[in-house]
mmCIF file of C-alpha atoms and ligand atoms in Angstrom:
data_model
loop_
_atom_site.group_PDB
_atom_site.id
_atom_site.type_symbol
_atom_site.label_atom_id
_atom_site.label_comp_id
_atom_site.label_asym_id
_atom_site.label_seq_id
_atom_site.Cartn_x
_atom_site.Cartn_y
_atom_site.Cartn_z
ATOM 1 C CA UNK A 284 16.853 8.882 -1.681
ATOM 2 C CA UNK A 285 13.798 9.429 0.142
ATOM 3 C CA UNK A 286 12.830 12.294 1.976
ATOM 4 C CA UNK A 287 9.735 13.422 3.772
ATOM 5 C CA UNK A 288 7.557 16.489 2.033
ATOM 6 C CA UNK A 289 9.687 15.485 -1.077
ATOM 7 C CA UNK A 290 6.925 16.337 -3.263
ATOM 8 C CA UNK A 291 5.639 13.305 -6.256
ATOM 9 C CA UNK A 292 7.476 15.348 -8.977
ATOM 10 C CA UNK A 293 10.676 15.470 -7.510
ATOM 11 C CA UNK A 294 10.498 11.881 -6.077
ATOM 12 C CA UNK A 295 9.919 10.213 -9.628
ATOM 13 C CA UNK A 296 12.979 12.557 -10.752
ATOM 14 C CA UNK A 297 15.093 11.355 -8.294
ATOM 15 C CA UNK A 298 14.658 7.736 -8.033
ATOM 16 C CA UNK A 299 14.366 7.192 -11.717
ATOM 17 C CA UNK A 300 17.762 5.635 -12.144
ATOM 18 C CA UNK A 301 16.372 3.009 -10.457
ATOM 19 C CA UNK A 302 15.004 1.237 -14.162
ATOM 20 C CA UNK A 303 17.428 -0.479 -16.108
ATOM 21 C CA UNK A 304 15.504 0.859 -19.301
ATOM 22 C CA UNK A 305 12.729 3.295 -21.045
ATOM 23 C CA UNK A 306 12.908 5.187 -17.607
ATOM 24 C CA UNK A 307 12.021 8.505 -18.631
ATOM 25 C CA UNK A 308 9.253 6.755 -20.495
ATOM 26 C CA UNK A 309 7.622 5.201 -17.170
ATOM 27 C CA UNK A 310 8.773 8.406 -15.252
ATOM 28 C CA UNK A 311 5.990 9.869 -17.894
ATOM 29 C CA UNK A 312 3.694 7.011 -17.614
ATOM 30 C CA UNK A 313 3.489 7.902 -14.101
ATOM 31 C CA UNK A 314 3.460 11.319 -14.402
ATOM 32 C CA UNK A 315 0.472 11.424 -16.351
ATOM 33 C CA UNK A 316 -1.359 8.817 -13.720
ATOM 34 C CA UNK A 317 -0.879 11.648 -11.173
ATOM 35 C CA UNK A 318 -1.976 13.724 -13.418
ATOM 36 C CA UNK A 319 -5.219 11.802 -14.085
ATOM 37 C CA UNK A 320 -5.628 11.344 -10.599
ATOM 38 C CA UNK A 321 -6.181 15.318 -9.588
ATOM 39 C CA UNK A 322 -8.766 15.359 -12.202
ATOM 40 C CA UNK A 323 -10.663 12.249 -10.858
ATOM 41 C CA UNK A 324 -10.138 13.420 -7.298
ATOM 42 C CA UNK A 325 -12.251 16.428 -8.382
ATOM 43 C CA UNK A 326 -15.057 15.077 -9.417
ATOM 44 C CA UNK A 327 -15.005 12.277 -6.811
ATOM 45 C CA UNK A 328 -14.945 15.292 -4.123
ATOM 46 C CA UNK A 329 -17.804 16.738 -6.125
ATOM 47 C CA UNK A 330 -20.074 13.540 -5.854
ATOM 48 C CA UNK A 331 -22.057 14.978 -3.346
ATOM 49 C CA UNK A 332 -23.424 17.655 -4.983
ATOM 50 C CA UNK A 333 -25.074 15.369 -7.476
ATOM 51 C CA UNK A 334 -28.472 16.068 -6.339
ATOM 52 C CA UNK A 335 -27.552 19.884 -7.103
ATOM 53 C CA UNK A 336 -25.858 19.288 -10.467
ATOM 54 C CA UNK A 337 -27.880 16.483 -12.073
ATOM 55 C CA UNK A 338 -28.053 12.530 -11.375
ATOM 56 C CA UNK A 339 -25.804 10.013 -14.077
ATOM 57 C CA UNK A 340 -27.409 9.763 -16.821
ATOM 58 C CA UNK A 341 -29.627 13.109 -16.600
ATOM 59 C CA UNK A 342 -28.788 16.446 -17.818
ATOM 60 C CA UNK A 343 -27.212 19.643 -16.004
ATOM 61 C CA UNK A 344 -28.159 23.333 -15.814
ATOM 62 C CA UNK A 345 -25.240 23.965 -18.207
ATOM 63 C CA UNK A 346 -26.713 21.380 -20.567
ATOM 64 C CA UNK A 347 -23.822 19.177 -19.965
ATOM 65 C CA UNK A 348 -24.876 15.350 -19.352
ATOM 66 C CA UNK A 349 -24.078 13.750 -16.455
ATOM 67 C CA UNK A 350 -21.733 10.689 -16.321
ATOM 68 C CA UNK A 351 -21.681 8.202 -13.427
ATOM 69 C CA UNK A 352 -18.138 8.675 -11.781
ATOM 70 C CA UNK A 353 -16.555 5.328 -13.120
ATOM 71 C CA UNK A 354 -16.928 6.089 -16.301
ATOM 72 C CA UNK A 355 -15.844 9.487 -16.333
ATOM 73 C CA UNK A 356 -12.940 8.227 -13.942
ATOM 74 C CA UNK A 357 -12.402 5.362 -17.158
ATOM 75 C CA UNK A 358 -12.712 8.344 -19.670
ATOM 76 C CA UNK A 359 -10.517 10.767 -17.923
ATOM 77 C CA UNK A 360 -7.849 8.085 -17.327
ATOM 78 C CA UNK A 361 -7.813 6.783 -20.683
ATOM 79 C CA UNK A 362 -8.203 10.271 -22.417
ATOM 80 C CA UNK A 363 -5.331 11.839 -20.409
ATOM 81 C CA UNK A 364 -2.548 8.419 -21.167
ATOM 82 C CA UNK A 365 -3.882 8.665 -24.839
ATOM 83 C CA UNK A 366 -3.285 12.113 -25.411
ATOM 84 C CA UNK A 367 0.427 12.031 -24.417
ATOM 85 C CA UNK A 368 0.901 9.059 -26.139
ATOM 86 C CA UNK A 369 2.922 7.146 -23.344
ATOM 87 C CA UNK A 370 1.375 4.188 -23.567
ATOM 88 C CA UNK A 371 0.772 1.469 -26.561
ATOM 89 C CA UNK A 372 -2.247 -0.167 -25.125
ATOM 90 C CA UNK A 373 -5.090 0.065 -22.084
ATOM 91 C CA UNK A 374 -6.890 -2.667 -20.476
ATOM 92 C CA UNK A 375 -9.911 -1.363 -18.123
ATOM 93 C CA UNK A 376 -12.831 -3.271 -15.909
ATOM 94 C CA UNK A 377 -14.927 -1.019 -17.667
ATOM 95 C CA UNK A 378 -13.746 -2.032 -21.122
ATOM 96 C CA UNK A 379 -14.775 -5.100 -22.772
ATOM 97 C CA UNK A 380 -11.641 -4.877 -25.218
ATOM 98 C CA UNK A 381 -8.239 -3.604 -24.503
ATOM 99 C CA UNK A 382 -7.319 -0.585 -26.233
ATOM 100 C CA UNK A 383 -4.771 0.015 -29.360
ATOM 101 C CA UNK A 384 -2.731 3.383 -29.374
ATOM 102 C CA UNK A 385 -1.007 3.601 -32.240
ATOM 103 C CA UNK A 386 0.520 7.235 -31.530
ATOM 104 C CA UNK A 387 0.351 10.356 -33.708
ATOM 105 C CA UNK A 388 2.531 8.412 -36.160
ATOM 106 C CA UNK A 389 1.321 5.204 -36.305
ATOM 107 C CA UNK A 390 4.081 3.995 -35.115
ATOM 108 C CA UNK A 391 3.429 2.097 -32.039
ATOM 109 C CA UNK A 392 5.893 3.016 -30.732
ATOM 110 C CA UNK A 393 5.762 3.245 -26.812
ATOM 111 C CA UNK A 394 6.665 0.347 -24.132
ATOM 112 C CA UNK A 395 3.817 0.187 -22.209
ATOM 113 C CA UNK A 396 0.553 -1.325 -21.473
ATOM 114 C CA UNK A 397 -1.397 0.019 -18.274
ATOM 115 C CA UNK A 398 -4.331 -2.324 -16.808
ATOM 116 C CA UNK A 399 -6.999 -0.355 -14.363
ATOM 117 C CA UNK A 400 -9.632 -0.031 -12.142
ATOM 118 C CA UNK A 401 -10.210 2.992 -12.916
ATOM 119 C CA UNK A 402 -12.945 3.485 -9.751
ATOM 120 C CA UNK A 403 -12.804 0.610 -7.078
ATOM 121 C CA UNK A 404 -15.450 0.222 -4.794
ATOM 122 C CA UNK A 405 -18.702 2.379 -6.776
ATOM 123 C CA UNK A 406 -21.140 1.179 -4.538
ATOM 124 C CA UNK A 407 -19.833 3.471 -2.099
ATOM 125 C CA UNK A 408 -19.983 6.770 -3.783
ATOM 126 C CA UNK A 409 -24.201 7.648 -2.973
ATOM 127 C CA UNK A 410 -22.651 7.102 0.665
ATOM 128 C CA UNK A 411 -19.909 9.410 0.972
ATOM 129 C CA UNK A 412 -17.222 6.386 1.449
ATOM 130 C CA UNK A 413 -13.901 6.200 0.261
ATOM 131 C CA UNK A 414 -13.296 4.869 -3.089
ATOM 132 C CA UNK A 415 -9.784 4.575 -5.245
ATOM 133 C CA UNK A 416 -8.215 3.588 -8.618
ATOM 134 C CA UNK A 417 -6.181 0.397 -9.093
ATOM 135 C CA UNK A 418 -3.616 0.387 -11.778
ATOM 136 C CA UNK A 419 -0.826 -2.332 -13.254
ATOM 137 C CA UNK A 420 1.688 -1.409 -16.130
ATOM 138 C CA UNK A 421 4.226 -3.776 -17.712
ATOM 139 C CA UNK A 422 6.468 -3.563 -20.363
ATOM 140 C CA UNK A 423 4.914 -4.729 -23.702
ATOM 141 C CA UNK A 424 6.099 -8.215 -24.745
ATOM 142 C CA UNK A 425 5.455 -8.146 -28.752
ATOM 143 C CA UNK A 426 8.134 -5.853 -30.814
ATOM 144 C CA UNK A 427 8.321 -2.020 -30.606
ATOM 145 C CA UNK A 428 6.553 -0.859 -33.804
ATOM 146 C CA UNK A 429 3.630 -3.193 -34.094
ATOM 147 C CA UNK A 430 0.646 -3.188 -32.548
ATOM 148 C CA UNK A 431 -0.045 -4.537 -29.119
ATOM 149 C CA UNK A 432 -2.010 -7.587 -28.756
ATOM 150 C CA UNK A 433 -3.650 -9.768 -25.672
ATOM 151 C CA UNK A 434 -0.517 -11.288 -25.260
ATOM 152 C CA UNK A 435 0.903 -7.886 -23.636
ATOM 153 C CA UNK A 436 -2.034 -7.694 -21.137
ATOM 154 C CA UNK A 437 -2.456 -11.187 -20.488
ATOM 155 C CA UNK A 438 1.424 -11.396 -18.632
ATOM 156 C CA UNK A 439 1.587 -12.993 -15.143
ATOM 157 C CA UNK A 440 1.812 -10.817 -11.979
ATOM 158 C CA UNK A 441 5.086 -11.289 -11.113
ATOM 159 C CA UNK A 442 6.245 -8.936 -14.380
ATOM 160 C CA UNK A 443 4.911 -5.778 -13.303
ATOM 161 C CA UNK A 444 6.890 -2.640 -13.702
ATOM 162 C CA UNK A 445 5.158 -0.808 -11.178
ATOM 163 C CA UNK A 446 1.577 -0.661 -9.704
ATOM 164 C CA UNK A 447 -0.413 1.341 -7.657
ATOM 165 C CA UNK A 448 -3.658 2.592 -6.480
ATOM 166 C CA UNK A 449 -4.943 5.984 -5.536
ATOM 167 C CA UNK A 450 -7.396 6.373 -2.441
ATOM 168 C CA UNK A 451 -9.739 9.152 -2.490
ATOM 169 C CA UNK A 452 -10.662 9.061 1.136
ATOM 170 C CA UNK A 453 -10.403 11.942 3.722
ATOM 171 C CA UNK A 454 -7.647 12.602 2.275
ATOM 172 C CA UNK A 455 -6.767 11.414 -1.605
ATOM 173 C CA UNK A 456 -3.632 9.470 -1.698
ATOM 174 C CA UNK A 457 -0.893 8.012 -4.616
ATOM 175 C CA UNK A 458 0.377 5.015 -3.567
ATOM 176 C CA UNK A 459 3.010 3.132 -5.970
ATOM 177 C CA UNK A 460 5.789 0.746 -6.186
ATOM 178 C CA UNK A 461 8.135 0.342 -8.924
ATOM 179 C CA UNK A 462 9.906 -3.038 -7.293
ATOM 180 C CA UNK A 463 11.486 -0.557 -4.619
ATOM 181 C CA UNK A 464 9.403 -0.463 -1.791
ATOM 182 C CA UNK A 465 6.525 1.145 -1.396
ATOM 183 C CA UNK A 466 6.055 4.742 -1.304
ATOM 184 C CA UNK A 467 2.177 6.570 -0.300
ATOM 185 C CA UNK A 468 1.803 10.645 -1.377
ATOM 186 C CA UNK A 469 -0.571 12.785 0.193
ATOM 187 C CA UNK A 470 -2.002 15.421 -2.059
ATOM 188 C CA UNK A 471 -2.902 19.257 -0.665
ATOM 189 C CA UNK A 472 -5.780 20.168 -2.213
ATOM 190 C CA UNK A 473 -4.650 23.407 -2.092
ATOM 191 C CA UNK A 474 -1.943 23.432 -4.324
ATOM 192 C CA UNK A 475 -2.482 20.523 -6.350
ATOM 193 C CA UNK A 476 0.597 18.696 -4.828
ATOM 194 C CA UNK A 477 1.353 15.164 -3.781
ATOM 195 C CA UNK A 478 3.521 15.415 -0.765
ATOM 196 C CA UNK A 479 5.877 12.098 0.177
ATOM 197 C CA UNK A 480 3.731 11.073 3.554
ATOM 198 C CA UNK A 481 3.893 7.519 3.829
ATOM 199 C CA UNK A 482 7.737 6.846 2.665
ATOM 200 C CA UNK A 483 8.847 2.673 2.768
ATOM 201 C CA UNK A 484 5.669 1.638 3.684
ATOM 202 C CA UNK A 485 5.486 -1.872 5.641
ATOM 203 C CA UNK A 486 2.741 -4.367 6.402
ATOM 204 C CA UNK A 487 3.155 -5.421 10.210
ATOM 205 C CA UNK A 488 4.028 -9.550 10.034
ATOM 206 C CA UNK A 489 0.930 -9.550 12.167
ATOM 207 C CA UNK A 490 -1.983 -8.415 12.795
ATOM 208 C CA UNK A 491 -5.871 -8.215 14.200
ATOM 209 C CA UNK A 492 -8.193 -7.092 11.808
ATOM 210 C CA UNK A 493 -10.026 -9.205 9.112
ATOM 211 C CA UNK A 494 -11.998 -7.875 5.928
ATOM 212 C CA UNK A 495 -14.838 -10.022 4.550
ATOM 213 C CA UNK A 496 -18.136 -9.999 3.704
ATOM 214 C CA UNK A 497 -19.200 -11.960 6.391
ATOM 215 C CA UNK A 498 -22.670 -12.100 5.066
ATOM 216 C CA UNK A 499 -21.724 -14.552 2.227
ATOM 217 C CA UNK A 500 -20.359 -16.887 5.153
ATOM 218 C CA UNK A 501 -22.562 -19.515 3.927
ATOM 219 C CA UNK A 502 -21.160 -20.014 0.812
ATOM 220 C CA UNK A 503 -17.498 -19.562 1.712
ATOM 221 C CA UNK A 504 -15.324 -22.728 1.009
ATOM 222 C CA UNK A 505 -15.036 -24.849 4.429
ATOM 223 C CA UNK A 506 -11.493 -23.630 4.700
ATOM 224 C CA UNK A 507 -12.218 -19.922 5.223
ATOM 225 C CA UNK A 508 -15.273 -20.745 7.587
ATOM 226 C CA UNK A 509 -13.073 -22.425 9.896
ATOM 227 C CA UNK A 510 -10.408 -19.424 9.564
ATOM 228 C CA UNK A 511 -13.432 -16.698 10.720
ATOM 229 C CA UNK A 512 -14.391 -18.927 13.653
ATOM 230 C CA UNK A 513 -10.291 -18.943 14.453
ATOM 231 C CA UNK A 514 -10.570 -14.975 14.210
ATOM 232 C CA UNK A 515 -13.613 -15.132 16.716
ATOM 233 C CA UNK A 516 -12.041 -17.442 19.175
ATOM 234 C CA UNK A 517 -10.972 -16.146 22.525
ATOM 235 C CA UNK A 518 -7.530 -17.144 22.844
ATOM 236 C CA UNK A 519 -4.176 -14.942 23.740
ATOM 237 C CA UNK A 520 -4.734 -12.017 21.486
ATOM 238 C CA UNK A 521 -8.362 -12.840 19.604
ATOM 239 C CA UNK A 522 -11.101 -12.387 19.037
ATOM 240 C CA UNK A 523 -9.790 -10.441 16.473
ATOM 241 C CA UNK A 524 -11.421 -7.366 14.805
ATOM 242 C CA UNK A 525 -13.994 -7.230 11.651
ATOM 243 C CA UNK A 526 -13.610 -4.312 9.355
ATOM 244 C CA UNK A 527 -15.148 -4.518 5.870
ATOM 245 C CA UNK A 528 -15.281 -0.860 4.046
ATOM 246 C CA UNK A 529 -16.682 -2.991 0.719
ATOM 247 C CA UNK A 530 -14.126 -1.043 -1.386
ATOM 248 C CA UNK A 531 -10.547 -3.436 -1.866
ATOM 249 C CA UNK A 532 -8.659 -0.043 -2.101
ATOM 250 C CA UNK A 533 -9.674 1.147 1.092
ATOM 251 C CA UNK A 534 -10.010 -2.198 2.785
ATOM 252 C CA UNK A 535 -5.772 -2.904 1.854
ATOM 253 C CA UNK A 536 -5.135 0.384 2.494
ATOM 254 C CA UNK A 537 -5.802 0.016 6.162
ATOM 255 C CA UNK A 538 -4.937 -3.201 6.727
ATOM 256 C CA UNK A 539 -1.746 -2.441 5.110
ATOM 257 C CA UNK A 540 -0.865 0.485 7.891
ATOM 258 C CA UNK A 541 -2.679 -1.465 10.984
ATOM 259 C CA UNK A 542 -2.254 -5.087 9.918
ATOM 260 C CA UNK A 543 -4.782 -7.316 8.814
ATOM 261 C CA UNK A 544 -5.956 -9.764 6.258
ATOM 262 C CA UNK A 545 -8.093 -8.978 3.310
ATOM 263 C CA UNK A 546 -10.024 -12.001 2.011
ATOM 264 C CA UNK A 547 -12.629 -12.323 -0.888
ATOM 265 C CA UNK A 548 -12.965 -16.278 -1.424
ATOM 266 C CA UNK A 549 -14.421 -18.204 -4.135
ATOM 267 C CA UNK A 550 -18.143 -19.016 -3.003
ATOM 268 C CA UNK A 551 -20.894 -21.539 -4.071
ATOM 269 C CA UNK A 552 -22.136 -19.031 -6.277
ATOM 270 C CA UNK A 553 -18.890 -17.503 -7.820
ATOM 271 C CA UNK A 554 -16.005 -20.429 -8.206
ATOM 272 C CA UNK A 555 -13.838 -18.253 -8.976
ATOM 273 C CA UNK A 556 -14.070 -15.075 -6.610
ATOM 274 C CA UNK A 557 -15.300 -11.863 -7.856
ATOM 275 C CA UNK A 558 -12.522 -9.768 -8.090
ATOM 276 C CA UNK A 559 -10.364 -9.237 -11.449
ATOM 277 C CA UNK A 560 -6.879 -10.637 -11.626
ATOM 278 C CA UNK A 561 -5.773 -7.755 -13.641
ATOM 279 C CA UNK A 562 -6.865 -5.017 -12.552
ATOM 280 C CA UNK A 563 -7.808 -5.773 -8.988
ATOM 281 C CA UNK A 564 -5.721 -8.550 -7.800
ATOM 282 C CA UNK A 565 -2.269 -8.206 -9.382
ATOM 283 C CA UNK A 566 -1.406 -5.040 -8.686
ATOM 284 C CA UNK A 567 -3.022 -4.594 -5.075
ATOM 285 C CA UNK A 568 -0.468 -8.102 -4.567
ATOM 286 C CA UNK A 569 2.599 -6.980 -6.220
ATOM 287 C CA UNK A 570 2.239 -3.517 -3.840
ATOM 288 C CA UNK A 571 1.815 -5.695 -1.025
ATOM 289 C CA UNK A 572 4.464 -8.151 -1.257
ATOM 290 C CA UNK A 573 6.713 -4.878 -2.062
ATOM 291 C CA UNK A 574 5.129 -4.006 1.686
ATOM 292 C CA UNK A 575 6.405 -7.350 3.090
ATOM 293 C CA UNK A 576 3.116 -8.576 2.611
ATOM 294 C CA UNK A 577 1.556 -11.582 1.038
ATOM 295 C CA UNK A 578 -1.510 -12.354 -1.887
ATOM 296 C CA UNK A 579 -2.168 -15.657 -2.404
ATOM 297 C CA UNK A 580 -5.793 -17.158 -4.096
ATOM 298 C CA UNK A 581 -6.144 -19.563 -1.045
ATOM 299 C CA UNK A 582 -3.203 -21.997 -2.351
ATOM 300 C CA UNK A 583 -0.687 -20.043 -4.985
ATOM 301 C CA UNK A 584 1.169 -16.783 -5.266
ATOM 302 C CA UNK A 585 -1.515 -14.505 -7.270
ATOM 303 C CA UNK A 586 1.783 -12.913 -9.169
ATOM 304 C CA UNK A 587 2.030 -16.044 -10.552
ATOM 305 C CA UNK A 588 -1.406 -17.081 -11.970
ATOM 306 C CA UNK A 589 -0.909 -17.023 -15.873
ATOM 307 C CA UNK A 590 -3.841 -15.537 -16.689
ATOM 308 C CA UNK A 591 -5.758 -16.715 -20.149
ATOM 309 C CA UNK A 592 -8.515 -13.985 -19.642
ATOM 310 C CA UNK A 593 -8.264 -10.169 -19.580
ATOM 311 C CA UNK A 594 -11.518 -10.385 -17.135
ATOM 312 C CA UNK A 595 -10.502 -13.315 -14.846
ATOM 313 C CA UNK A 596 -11.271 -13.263 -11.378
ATOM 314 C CA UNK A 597 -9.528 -14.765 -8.718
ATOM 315 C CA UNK A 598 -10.274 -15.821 -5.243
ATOM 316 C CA UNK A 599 -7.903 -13.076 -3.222
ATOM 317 C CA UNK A 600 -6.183 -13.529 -0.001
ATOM 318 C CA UNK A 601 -4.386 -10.592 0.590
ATOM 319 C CA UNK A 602 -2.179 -8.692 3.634
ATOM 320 C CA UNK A 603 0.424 -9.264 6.301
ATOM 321 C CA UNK A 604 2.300 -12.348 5.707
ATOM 322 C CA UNK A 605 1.393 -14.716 9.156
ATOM 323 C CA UNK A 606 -2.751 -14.336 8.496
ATOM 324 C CA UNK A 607 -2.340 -14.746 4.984
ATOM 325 C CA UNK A 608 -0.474 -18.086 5.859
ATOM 326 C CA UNK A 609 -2.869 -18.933 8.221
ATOM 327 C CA UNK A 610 -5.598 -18.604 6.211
ATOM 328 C CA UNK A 611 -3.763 -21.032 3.459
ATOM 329 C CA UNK A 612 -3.249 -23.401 6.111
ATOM 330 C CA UNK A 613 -7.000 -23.513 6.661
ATOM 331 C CA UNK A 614 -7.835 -24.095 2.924
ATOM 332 C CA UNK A 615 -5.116 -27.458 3.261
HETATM 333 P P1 AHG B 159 -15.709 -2.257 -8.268
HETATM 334 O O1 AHG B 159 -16.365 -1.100 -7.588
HETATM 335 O O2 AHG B 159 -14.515 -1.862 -9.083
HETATM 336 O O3 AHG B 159 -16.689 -3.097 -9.047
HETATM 337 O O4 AHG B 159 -15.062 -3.206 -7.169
HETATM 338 C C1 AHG B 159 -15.776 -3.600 -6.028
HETATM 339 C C2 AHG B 159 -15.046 -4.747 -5.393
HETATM 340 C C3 AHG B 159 -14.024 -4.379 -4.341
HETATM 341 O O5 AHG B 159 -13.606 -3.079 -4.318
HETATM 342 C C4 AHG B 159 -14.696 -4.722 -3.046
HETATM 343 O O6 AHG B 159 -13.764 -5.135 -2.102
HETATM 344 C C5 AHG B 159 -15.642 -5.795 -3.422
HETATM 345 O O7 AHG B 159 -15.982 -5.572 -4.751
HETATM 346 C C6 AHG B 159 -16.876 -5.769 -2.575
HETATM 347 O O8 AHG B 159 -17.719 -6.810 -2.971
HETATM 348 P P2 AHG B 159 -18.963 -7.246 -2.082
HETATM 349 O O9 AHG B 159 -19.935 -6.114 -2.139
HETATM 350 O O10 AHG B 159 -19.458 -8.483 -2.782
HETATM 351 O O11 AHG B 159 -18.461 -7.530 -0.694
HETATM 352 MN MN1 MN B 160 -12.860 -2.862 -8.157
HETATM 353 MN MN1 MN B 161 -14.334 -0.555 -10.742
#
């Protein structure tokens, strides 16, 4: 059941019957993710006062040093899903390995690995612009006891457990779907709470906004040139509107309430895209098609890319269902 001000807490309570196994396990996992995500909020609200308290890489009046805010974000993320040993194994962008936890025991004993972004769209921190977190969990694929290995990060899409992202924007939101929907909390500040805001959230079929960087137009693949002159046409209900934020979260996140199409295409100078399958792609897809949406790399579901790298990128075509097959009809 879902109910409105149904606070995070109660709502992972109530609807965790909803797993056919290790539920209280991912009811912790996600737990501690929310948990995680108050501390990052913080110091993402804090980012401001840089010039007060120090810049990255410099140190404070207190004589702490300064860390830029993804990879405290990576730290603090990690650090808090180590420490309660609910997980058997990380993955992060900022990573170049994935991570082993072995628990207090050795025993390896947990179900899950989690794959993040731990802070989506940096660039726009020095200009007081949303950024979020991106993160992916599935159930481990090797035996219960041994330690992980690539093979548990490197699963398709389309096994997932639950994904979600956090948006720290004007005001910091937990959005996550288990393969129920899509639910979006809204946290008070105040009281440290994430309130049930956005409950069964929907991308519209349709829409008029499109997200690229418009500025690499010249190196887009024919395909999505000829889509952005179709968005620029005037016909019936174009020219449609351009809104890039430069930050995927943020850019989904509004497309996903207005409706609108999200595209970052291979280009001349990156075949394959720029953003990560993983950590980027997979989960921002599997939340969307939970939405009604769709996430396709031009010409295939994304869920169902096997991926063969834990860094792969992807071209990413992403948001309410008609653009997105629009755009693939382009790319024919
Ligand atoms: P990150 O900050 O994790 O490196 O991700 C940035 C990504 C994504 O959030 C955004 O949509 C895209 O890069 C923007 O890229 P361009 O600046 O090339 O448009
Ligand atoms: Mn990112
Ligand atoms: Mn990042």
């Amino acid at each position: 059941m879902t109910r409105r001000n149904q606070t995070l807490g109660e709502f992972i309570i109530e609807n965790q019957k909803d797993f056919p196994y290790a539920s209280g396990e991912l009811s912790r996992l996600i737990n501690s993710i929310r948990l995680a995500a108050k501390m990052v909020n913080h110091e993402v609200n804090k980012a401001g006062l840089v010039d007060i308290t120090g810049a990255a890489g410099e140190t404070n009046i207190q004589g702490e040093d300064q860390q830029k805010l993804d990879v405290l974000a990576n730290e603090t993320f990690i650090n808090t899903l180590t420490n309660r040993e609910i997980v058997c194994g990380i993955a992060s962008e900022e990573n170049d390995e994935f991570i082993t936890i072995k628990g207090q025991k050795n025993d390896h004993r947990n179900n899950y690995v989690v794959l993040m972004d731990p802070l989506d769209g940096s660039s726009n921190i020095d200009v007081n612009v949303s950024v979020g977190t991106i993160f992916s969990i599935y159930r481990r694929i090797t035996p219960t006891g041994t330690p992980v290995t690539l093979d548990d990060f490197l699963q398709p899409g389309n096994l997932q457990v639950a994904a979600g992202y956090i948006i720290y924007g004007t005001s910091t939101m937990l959005v996550y779907t288990t393969g129920h929907g899509v639910n979006g909390f809204t946290l008070n500040p105040a009281l440290g709470t994430y309130y049930l805001s956005h409950p069964n959230m929907k991308f519209p079929k349709d829409g008029n906004i499109y997200s690229v960087n418009e500025g690499n137009y010249i190196h887009f693949p024919q395909g999505i040139k000829d889509y952005i002159k179709y968005c620029q046409e005037e016909k019936e209900d174009r020219p449609y509107t351009s809104r890039y934020i430069g930050s995927l979260v943020s850019d989904i996140h509004r497309n996903m309430i207005k409706g609108g199409v999200y595209m970052y295409p291979n280009t001349s100078k990156s075949p394959n895209g720029k953003l990560r399958l993983l950590y980027e792609c997979n989960p921002m897809a599997f939340i969307t098609e939970q939405a009604g949406g769709k996430a396709s790399d031009g010409y295939r579901r994304i869920m169902d890319i096997k991926p063969t790298q834990l860094h792969e990128r992807t071209p990413f075509i992403c948001g309410s269902k008609n653009m997105v097959e629009k755009v693939e009809s382009f790319m024919k």
